CSV table of C-alpha atoms and ligand atoms in Angstrom, one decimal:
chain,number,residue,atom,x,y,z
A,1,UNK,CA,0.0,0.0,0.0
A,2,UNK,CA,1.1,3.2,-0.9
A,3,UNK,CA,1.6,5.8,1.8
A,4,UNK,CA,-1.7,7.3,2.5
A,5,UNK,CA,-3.0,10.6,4.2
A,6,UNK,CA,-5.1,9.5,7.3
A,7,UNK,CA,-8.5,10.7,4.9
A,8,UNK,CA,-7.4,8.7,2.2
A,9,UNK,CA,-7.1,5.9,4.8
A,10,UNK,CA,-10.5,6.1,6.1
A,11,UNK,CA,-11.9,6.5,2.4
A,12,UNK,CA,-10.3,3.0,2.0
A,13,UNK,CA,-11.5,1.4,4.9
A,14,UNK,CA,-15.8,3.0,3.7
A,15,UNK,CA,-15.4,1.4,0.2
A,16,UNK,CA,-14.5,-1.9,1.6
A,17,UNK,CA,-17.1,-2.0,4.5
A,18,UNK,CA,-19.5,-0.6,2.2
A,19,UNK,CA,-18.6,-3.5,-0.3
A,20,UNK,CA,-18.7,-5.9,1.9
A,21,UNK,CA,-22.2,-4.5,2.8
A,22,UNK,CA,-23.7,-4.6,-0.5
A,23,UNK,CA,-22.1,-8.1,-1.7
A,24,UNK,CA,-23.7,-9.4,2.4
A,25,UNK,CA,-27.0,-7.9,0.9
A,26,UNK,CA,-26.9,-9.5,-2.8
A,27,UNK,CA,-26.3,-13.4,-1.0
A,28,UNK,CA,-29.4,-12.8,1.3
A,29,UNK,CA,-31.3,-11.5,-2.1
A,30,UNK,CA,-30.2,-13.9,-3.7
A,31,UNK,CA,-30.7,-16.8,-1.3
A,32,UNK,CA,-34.5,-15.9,-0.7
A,33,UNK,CA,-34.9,-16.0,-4.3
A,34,UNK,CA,-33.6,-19.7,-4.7
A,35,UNK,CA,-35.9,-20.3,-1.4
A,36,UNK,CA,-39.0,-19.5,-3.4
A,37,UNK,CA,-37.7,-20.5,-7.3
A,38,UNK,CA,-36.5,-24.0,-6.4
A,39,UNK,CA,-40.5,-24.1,-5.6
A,40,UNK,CA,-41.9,-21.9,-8.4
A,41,UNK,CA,-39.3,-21.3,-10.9
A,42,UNK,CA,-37.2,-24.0,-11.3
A,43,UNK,CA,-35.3,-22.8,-14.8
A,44,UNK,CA,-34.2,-19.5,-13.1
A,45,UNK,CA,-32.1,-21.6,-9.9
A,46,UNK,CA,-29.0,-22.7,-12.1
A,47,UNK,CA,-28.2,-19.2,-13.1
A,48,UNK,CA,-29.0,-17.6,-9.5
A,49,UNK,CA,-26.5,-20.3,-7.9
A,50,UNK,CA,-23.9,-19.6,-9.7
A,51,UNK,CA,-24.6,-16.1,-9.0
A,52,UNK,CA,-25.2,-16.5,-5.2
A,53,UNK,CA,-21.6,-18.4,-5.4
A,54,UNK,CA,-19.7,-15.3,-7.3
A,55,UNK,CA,-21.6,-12.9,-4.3
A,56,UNK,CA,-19.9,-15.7,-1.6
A,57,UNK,CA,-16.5,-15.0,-2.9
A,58,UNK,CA,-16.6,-11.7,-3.4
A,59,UNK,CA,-18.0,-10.9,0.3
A,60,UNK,CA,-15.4,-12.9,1.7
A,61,UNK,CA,-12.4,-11.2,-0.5
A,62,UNK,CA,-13.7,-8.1,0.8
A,63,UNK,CA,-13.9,-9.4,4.4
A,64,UNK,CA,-10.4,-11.0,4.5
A,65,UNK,CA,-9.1,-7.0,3.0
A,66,UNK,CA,-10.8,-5.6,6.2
A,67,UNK,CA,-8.2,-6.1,8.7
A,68,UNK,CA,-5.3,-4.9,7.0
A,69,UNK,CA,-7.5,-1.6,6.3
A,70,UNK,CA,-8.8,-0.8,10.0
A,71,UNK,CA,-12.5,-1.9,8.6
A,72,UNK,CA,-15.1,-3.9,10.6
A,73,UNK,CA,-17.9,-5.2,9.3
A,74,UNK,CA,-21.2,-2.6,9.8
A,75,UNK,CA,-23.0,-3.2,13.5
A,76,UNK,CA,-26.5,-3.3,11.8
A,77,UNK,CA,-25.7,-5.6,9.0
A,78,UNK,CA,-28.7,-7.6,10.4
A,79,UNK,CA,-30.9,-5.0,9.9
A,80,UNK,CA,-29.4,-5.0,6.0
A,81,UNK,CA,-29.5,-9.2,6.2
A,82,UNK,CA,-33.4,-9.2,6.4
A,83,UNK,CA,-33.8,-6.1,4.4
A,84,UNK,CA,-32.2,-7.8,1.5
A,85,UNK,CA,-33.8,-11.2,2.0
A,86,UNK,CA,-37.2,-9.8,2.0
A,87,UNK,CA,-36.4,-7.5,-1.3
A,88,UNK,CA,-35.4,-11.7,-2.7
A,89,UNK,CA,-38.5,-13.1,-1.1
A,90,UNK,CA,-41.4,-11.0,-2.4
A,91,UNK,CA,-39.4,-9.7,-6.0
A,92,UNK,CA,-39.5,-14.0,-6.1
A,93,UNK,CA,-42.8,-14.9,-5.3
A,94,UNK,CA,-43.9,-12.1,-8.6
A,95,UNK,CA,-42.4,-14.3,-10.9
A,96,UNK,CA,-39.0,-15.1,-13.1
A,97,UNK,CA,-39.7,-11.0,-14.6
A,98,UNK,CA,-39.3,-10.1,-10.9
A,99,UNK,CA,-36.3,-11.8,-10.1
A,100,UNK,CA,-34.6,-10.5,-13.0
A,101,UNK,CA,-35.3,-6.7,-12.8
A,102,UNK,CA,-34.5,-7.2,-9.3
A,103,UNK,CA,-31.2,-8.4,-10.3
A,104,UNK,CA,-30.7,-5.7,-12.4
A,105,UNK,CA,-31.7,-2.9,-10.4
A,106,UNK,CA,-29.2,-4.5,-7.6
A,107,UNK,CA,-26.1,-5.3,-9.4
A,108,UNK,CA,-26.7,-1.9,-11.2
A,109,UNK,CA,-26.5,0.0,-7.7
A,110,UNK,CA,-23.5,-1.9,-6.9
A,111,UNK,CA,-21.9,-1.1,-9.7
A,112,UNK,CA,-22.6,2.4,-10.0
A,113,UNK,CA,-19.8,3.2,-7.4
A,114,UNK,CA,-17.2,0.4,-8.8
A,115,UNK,CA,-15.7,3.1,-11.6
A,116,UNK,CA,-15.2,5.8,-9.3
A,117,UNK,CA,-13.7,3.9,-6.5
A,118,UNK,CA,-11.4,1.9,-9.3
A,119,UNK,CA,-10.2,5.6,-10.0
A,120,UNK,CA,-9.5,6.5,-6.5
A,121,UNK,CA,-7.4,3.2,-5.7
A,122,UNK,CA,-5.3,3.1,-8.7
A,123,UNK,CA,-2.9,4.6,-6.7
A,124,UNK,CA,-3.5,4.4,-3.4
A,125,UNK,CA,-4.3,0.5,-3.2
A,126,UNK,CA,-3.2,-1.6,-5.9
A,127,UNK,CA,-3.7,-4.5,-4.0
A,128,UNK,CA,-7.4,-3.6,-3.4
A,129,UNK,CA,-7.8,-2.1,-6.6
A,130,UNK,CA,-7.1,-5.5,-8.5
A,131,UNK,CA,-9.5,-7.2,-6.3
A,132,UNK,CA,-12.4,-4.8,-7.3
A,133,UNK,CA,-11.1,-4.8,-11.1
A,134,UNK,CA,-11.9,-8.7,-10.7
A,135,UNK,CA,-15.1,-8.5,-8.9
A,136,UNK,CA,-16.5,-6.1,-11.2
A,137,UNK,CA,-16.3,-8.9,-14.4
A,138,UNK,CA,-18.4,-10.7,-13.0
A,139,UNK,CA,-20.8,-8.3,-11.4
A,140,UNK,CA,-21.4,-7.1,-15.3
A,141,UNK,CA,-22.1,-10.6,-16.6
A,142,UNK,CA,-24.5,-10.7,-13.5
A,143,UNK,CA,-26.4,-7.3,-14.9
A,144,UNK,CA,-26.1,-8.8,-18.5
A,145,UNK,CA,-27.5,-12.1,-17.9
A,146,UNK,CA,-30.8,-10.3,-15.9
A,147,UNK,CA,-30.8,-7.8,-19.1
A,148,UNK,CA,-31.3,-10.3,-21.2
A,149,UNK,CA,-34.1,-12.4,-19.3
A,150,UNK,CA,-36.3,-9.1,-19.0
A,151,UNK,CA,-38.0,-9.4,-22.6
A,152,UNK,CA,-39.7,-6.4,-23.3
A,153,UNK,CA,-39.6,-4.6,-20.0
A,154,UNK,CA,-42.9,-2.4,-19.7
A,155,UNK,CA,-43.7,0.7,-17.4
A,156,UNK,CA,-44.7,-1.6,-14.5
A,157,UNK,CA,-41.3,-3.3,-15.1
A,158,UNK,CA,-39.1,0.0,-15.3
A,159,UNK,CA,-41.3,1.3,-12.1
A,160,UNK,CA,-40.5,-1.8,-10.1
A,161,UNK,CA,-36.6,-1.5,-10.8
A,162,UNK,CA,-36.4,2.1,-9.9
A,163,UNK,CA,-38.3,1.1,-7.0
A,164,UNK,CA,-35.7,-1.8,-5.8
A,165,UNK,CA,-32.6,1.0,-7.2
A,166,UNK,CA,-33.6,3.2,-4.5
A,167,UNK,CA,-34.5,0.5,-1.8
A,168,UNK,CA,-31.0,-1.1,-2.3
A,169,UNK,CA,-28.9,3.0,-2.0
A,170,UNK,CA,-31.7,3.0,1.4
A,171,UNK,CA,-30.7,-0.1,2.7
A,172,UNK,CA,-26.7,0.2,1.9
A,173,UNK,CA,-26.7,3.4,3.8
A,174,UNK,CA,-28.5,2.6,6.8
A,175,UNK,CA,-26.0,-1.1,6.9
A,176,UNK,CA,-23.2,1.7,7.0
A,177,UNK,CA,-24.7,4.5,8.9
A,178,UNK,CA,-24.1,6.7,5.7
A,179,UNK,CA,-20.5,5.9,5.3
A,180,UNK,CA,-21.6,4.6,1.5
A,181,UNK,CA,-22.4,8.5,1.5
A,182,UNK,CA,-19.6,9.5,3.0
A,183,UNK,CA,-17.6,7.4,0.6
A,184,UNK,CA,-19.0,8.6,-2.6
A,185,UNK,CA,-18.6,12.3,-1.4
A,186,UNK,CA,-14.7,11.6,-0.8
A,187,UNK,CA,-14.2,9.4,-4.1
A,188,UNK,CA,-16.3,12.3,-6.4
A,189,UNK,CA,-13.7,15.1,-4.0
A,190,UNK,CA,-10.6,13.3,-5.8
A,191,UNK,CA,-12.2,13.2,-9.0
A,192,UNK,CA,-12.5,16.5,-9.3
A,193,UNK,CA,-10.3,18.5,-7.1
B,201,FE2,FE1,-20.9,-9.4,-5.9
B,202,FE2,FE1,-23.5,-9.8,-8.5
């Protein structure tokens, strides 16, 4: 690690709790919606498995980067835990269209954030930075693959992913007390100084 100002240090430490957060969120979304597929939906379970396996590995990368970082884990990451299974359980029980602009909406807001803090690391955090650079592969072919389930998305569609867009930014910042806010204020700050 490079040698970092005691801002920059903290900045670090946000985008890996906040990570950790949001990848602790998609398992539990993604877990309730096996729950209720394997009974409903069988066709959609292959593809969410091997999605709730990429979210396993990428919540523990982020864990085992904590230490090193002076990061913890959020305190209320139960109140995020069932927050994020029910947004699974009920976007599940409205069907394979559900699921998938759930998906969407999720790995979109997860993403959002990934280019900006890519920038901020580069170098600051090489270490960190490759991790994230990896993570993000796969968190693309995770949006693709829901793009390309939702045929013909209507209004009531679009609605319902807005809808889940803003629940998952709700949720992230009250898992991290606002530190995902926090986070993106600093990493926009170095942006544009
Ligand atoms: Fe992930
Ligand atoms: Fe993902």
């Amino acid at each position: 690690m490079a040698d970092l100002s005691r801002q920059d240090a903290l900045t670090i430490a946000r985008i890996v709790r906040v990570n950790h957060a949001g990848e602790f969120g998609a398992i539990r979304i993604y877990s309730a919606q096996i729950l209720v597929a394997r009974r409903f939906w069988p066709d959609c379970v292959p593809s969410l498995s091997e999605m709730l396996g990429h979210e396993r590995i990428h919540c523990a990368a982020f864990r085992a980067a904590m230490p090193a970082r002076q990061s913890r884990p959020c305190r209320v990451m139960q109140f995020w835990s069932w927050g994020g299974w029910l947004l699974g359980f009920v976007t599940a029980l409205l069907g394979p269209q559900g699921i998938w602009a759930c998906t969407a909406a999720v790995e979109a807001a997860v993403h959002r954030h990934l280019d900006d803090q890519l920038f901020f690391l580069a170098d600051r955090d090489r270490y960190l930075h490759g991790i994230i650079l990896a993570i993000r592969e796969e968190e693309l072919a995770h949006l693709h693959h829901a793009e390309e389930q939702l045929k013909s998305p209507g209004q009531v569609l679009n609605f319902l992913r807005s809808l889940i867009s803003i629940a998952t930014d709700v949720l992230i910042w009250l898992s991290t007390w606002g530190d995902s806010s926090r986070m993106t204020r600093a990493l926009k700050a170095a942006k544009h100084p």
